[in-house]
Amino acid sequence: MSHRPRARELGIAIGTLPTGRYNAITDVEGVLVGHVTLIEGDGPLAPGVGPIRTGVTAILPHPGDVFREKVVACVHRINGFGEVTNSEQVKEMGVIETPILLTGTQNVPRVADAVLDWAFARDAEMGVTTWGPGPVVAECSDQYLSDVRGRHVRAEHVIQAIESASGGPVAEGGVGGGTGMSCCEFKGGIGTSSRLIPQEAGGFTVGALVMSNFGRREHLIIDGVPVGRELKDWSPPPSQIHPDRLGSSIIIVLATDAPCDPRQLERLCVRAGAGLARAGGLYSTSSGDFAIAFSTANRVPHLPEASVLHYRQMAEALQLGQDWPATPAINHLFQAAMEATEEAILNSMFAAETMVGRDGHTRHAIPIEEVQQIMRKYGHALEAQRQ
């Protein structure tokens, strides 16, 4: 776990909805997260050898058999210069049937292959009497800090991330898939946050986990404050400016216990894009920006025993004159997705520590004291909170 403070510990509280106990995606009951972090070597790049600054993160929608008990899901493209494996199958069928894995771009085939190894070892009927699973692996490029030709994430790392996944607090910053990631020219990586919607609207939870790897420093916005423009002394030297600095990517994973169908989950993903924009994301032409969302409310059996299944589903409109809340409950989910995504991005940066990678490339940790000074300059009181 990082020893650096999260946004709320600095007094930066995004939005108005309350957070869950851990202010993490794991506040959605049953969701588990695991990381494996690979950091080896220093100095000049030796292609295929190192230095290594990469890893893998696993998100399990529930602790059971996700292949036999699938979750309703969707994949949403914000800007499509990237990859989410089996996204077309998820869009077509509306379910996810494996853990969700996040990693560096060139690791994707090996990670997907390892998920199949793990799944086949657990279920002898896969590929024999029934079809095999479609692994969902999403990526961002960690090439600025890491050797990528070596594709250093191996099957044992993937299996370790899956099998070590747990609930409770989630490690953030330069861990797991976020090990070699950059955000707004500072160190980025994994971040998470959650929101609770009012009890009268269902009392549901929305959690977000991001792998942040996007943006320019001058575009960084924190709770409406143009912090990036004020941090004038923190740009990398010209020799370390990557030619693709306008691009890069983010993966956003949303989880909720609200009974949303795939179309409604995609509507949440659209609002996650708004959270990205509020933090300074521009959806650049070479950005791979994707949101993956799932609901734990309804499990879909792999082989249903009936031809018709019955599920709960969120309502999206209210009849005038009824004694219901003035706002449809799904609007609270939209707000929750936006707020949790924005705060997860900030947590990915605040938790991350300075990292030196290949060829001496350096991503500094965002300077906390300077950020606090800038926030106060713009009128923020910064009253520290527990999370």
Coordinates of N, CA and C in Angstrom, one line a residue, residues 201 257-262 264-265 311-317 328-331:
A201 N -33.6 6.1 -3.0 CA -33.4 5.8 -4.4 C -32.9 4.4 -4.6
D257 N -24.1 -2.6 -7.6 CA -25.0 -3.6 -7.2 C -26.5 -3.2 -7.6
A258 N -26.6 -2.1 -8.3 CA -27.9 -1.7 -8.9 C -28.2 -2.7 -10.0
P259 N -29.5 -3.1 -10.2 CA -29.9 -4.0 -11.2 C -30.0 -3.4 -12.6
C260 N -28.9 -3.1 -13.2 CA -28.8 -2.4 -14.5 C -28.7 -3.5 -15.6
D261 N -29.3 -3.2 -16.7 CA -29.1 -4.1 -17.9 C -27.9 -3.5 -18.7
P262 N -27.5 -4.2 -19.7 CA -26.3 -3.7 -20.5 C -26.4 -2.3 -21.0
Q264 N -28.2 0.1 -19.8 CA -28.1 1.1 -18.7 C -26.7 1.2 -18.2
L265 N -26.0 0.1 -18.2 CA -24.6 0.1 -17.8 C -23.8 1.0 -18.8
Y311 N -35.5 -11.0 -14.2 CA -34.6 -10.2 -13.5 C -35.2 -8.9 -13.1
R312 N -34.7 -8.3 -12.0 CA -35.0 -6.9 -11.7 C -34.2 -6.0 -12.6
Q313 N -34.8 -4.8 -12.8 CA -34.1 -3.8 -13.6 C -34.5 -2.4 -13.1
M314 N -33.5 -1.5 -13.2 CA -33.7 -0.1 -12.8 C -34.8 0.5 -13.6
A315 N -35.7 1.3 -13.0 CA -36.6 2.1 -13.7 C -35.9 3.4 -14.2
E316 N -36.3 4.0 -15.3 CA -35.6 5.2 -15.8 C -36.6 6.4 -15.9
A317 N -37.8 6.3 -15.5 CA -38.7 7.4 -15.6 C -39.7 7.3 -14.4
P328 N -35.4 10.4 -10.8 CA -35.3 8.9 -11.0 C -34.0 8.4 -10.4
A329 N -34.1 7.2 -9.8 CA -32.9 6.6 -9.1 C -31.7 6.5 -10.0
I330 N -31.9 6.3 -11.3 CA -30.8 6.1 -12.2 C -30.0 7.3 -12.4
N331 N -30.6 8.5 -12.2 CA -29.8 9.7 -12.2 C -28.8 9.8 -11.1

